[in-house]
CSV table of N, CA, C and O in Angstrom, one decimal:
chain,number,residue,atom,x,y,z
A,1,UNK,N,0.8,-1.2,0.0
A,1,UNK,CA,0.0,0.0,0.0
A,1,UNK,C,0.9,1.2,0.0
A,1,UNK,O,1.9,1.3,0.6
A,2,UNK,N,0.4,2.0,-0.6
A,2,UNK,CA,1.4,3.3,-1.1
A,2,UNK,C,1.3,4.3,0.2
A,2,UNK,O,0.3,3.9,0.8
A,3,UNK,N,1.8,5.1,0.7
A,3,UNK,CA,1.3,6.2,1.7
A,3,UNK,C,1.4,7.3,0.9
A,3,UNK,O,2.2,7.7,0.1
A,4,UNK,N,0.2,7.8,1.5
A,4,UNK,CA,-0.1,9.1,1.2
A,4,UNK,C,0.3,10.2,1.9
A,4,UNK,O,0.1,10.2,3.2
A,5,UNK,N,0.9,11.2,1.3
A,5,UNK,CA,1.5,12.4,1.6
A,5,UNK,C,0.4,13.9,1.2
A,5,UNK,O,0.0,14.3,0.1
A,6,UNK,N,0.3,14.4,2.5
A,6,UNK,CA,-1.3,15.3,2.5
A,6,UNK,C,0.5,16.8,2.1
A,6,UNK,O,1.7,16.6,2.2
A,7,UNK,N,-0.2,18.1,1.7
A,7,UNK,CA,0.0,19.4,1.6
A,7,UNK,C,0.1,20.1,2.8
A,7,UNK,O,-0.6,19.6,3.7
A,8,UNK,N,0.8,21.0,3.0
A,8,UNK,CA,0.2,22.2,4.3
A,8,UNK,C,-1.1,22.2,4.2
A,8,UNK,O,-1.6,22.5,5.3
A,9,UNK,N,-1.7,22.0,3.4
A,9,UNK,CA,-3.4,22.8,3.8
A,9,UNK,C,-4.5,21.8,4.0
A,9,UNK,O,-5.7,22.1,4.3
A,10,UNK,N,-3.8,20.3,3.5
A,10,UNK,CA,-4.6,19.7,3.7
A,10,UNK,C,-4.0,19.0,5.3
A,10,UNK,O,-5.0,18.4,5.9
A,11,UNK,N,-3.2,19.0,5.8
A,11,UNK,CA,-2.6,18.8,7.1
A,11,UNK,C,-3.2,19.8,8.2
A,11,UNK,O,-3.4,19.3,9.4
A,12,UNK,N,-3.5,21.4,7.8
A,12,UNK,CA,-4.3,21.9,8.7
A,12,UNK,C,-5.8,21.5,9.0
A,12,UNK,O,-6.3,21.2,10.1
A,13,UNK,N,-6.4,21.5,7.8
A,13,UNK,CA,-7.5,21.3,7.7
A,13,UNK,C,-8.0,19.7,8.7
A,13,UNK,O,-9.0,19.4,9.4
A,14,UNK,N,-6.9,19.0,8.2
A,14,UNK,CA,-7.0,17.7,9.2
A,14,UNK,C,-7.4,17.7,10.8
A,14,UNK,O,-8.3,17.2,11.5
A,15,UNK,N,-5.8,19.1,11.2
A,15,UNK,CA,-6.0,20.0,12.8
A,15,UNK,C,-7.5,20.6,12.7
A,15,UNK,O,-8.1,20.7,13.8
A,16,UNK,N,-7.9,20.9,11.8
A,16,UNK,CA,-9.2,22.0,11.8
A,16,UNK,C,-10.1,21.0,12.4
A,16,UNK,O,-10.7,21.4,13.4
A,17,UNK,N,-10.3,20.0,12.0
A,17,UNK,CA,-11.6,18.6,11.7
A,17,UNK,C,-11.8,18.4,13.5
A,17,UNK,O,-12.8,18.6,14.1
A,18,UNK,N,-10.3,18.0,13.9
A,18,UNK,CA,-9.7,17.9,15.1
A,18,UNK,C,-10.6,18.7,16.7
A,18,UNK,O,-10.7,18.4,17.9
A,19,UNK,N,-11.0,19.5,15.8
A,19,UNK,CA,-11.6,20.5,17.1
A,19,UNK,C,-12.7,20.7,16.9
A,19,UNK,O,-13.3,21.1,17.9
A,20,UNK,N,-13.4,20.7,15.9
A,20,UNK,CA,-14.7,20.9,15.7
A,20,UNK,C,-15.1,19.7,14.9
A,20,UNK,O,-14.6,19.6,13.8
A,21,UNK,N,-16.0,18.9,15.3
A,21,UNK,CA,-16.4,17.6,14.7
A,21,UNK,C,-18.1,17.5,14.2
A,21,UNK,O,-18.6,16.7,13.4
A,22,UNK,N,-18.5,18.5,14.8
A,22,UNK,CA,-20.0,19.4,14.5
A,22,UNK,C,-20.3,19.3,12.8
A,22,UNK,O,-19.4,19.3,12.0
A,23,UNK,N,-21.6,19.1,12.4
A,23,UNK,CA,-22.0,19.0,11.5
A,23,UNK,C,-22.2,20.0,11.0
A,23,UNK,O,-22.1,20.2,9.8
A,24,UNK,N,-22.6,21.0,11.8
A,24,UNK,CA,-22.9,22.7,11.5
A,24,UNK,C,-21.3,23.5,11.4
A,24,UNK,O,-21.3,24.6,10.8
A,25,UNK,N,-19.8,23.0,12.0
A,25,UNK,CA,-18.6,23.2,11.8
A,25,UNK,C,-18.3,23.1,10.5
A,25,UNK,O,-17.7,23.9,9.8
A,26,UNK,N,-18.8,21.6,9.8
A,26,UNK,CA,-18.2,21.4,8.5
A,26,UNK,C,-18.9,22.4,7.9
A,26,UNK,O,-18.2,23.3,7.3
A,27,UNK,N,-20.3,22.4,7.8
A,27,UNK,CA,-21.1,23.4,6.8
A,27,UNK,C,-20.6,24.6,6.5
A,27,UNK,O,-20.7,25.1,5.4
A,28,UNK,N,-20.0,25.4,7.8
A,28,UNK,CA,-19.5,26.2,8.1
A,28,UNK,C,-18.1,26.6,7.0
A,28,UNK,O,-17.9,27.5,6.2
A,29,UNK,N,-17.4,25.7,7.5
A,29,UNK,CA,-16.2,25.3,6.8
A,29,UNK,C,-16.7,25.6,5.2
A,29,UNK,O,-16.5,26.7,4.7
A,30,UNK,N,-17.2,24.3,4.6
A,30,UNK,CA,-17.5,24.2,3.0
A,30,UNK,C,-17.7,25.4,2.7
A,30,UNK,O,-17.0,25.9,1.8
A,31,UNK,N,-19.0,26.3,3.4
A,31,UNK,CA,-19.4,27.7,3.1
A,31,UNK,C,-17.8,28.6,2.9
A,31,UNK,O,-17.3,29.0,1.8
A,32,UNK,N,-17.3,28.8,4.1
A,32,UNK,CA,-15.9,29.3,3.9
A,32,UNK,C,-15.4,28.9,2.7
A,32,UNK,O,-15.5,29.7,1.7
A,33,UNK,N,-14.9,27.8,2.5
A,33,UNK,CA,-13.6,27.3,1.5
A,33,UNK,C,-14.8,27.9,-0.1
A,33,UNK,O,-14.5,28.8,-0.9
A,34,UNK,N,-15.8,27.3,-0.1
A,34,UNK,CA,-16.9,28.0,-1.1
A,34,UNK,C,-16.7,29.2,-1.7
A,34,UNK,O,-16.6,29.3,-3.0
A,35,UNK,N,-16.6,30.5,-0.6
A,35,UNK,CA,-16.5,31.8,-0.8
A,35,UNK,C,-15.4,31.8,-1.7
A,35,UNK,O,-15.5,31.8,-3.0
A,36,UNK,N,-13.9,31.7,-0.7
A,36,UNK,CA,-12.6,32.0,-0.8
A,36,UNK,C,-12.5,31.5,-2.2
A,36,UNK,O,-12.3,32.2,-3.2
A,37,UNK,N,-12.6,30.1,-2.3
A,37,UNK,CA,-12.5,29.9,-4.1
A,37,UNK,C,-13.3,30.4,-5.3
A,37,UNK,O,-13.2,30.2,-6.5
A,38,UNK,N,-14.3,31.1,-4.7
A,38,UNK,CA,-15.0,31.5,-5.7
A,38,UNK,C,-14.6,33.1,-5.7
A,38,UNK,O,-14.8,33.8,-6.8
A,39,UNK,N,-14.3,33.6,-4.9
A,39,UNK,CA,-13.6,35.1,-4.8
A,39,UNK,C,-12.3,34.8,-5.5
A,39,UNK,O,-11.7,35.9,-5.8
A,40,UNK,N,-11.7,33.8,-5.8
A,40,UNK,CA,-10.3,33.8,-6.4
A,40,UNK,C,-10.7,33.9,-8.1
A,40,UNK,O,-10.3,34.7,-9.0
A,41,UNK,N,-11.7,32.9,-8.3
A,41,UNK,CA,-12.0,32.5,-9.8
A,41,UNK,C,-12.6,34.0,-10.1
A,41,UNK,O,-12.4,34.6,-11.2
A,42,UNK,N,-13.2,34.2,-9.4
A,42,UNK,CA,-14.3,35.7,-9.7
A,42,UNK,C,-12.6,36.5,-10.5
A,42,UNK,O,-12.3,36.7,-11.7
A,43,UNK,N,-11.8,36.9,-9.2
A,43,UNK,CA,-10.7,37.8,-9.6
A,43,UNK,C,-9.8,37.3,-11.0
A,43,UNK,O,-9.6,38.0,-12.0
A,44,UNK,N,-9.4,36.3,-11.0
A,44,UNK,CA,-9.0,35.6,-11.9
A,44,UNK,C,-10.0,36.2,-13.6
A,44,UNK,O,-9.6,36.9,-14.6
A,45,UNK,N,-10.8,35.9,-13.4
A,45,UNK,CA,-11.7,35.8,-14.4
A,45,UNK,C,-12.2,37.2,-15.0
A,45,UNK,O,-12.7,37.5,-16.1
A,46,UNK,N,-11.6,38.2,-13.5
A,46,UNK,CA,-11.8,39.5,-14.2
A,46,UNK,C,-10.5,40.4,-14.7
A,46,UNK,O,-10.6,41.5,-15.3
A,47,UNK,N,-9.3,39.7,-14.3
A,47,UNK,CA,-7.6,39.9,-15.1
A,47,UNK,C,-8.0,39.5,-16.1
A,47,UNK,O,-8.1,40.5,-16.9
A,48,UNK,N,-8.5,38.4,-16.5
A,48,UNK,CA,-8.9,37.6,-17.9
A,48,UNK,C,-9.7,39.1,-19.1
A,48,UNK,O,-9.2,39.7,-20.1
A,49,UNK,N,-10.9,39.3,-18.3
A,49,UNK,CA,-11.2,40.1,-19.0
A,49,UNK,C,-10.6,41.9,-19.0
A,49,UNK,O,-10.6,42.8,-19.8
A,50,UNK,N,-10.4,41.8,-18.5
A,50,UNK,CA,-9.3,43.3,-18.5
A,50,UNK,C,-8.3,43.4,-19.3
A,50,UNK,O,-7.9,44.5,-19.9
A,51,UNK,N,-7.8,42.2,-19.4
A,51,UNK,CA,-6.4,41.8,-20.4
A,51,UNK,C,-7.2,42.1,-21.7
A,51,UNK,O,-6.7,42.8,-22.6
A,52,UNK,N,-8.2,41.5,-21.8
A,52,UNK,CA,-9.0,40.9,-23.5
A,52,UNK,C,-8.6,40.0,-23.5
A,52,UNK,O,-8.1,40.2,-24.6
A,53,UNK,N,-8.2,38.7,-23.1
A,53,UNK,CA,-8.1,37.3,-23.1
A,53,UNK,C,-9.3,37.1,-23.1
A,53,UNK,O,-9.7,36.7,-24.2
A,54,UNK,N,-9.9,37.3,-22.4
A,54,UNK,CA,-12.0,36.9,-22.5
A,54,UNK,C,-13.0,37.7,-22.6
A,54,UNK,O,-13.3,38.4,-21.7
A,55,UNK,N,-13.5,37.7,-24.0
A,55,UNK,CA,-14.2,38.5,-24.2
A,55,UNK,C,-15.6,37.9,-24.6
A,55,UNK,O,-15.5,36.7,-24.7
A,56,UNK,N,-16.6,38.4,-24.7
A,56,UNK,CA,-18.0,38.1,-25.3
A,56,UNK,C,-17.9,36.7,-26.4
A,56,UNK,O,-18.1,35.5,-26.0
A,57,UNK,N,-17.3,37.1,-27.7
A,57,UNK,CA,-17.0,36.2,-28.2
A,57,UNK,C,-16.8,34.6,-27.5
A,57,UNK,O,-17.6,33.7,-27.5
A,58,UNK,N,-15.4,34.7,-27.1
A,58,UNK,CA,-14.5,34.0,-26.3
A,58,UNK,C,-15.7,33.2,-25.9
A,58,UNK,O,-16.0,32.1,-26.3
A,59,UNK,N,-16.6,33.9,-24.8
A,59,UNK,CA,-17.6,32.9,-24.3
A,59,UNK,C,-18.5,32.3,-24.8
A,59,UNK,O,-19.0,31.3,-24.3
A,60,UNK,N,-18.9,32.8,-26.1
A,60,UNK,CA,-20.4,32.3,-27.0
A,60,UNK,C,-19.3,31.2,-27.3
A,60,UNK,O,-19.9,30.1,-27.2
A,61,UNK,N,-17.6,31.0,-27.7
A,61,UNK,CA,-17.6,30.0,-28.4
A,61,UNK,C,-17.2,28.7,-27.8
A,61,UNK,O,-17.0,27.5,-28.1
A,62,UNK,N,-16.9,29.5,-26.5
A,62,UNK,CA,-17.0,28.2,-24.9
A,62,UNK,C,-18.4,27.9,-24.9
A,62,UNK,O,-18.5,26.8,-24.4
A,63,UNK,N,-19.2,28.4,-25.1
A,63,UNK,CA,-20.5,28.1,-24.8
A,63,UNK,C,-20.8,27.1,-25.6
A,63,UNK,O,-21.3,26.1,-25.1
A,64,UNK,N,-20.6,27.3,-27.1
A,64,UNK,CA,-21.1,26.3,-28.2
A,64,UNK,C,-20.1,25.0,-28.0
A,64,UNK,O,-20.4,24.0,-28.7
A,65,UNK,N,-19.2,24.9,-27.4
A,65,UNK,CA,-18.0,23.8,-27.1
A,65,UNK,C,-18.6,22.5,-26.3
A,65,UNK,O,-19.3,22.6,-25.3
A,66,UNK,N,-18.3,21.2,-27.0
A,66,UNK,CA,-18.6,19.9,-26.2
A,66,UNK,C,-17.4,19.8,-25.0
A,66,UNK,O,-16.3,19.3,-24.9
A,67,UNK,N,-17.9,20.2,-24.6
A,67,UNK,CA,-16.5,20.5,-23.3
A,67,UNK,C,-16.2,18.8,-22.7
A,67,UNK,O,-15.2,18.3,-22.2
A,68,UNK,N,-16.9,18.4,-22.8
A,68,UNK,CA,-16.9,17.0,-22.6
A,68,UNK,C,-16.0,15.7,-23.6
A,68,UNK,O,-15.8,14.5,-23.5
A,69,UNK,N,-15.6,16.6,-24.5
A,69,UNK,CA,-14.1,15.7,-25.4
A,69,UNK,C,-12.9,16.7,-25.6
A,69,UNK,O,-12.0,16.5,-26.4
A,70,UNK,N,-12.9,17.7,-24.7
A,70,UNK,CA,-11.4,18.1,-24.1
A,70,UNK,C,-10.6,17.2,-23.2
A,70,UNK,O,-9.5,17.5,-22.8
């Protein structure tokens, strides 16, 4: 059996689990981690379009794309 080697963040998060075992902690939690990556992709997405890397276009022809045979 191979061992698995966790990240800094997934090593905290392990400590996080640790202290709060609450069903309403995790929810809590997911809601957090939720935000924070969705506040990154948001920012991300708007360098994207500031640059003109993504524009209108750009998305109609993501839009029309079988994204499912990338």
């Amino acid at each position: 059996m191979e061992a698995t080697v966790f990240n800094p963040i997934q090593v905290h998060l392990l400590k996080m689990f640790e202290i709060d075992k609450s069903q309403k902690g995790l929810e809590e939690l997911k809601n957090l981690l939720y935000n924070y990556y969705s506040s990154k992709m948001k920012s991300a997405l708007d360098a994207l379009w500031d640059s003109g890397e993504l524009d209108q276009t750009r998305l109609d022809e993501i839009n029309d794309m079988d994204l499912h045979k990338l």
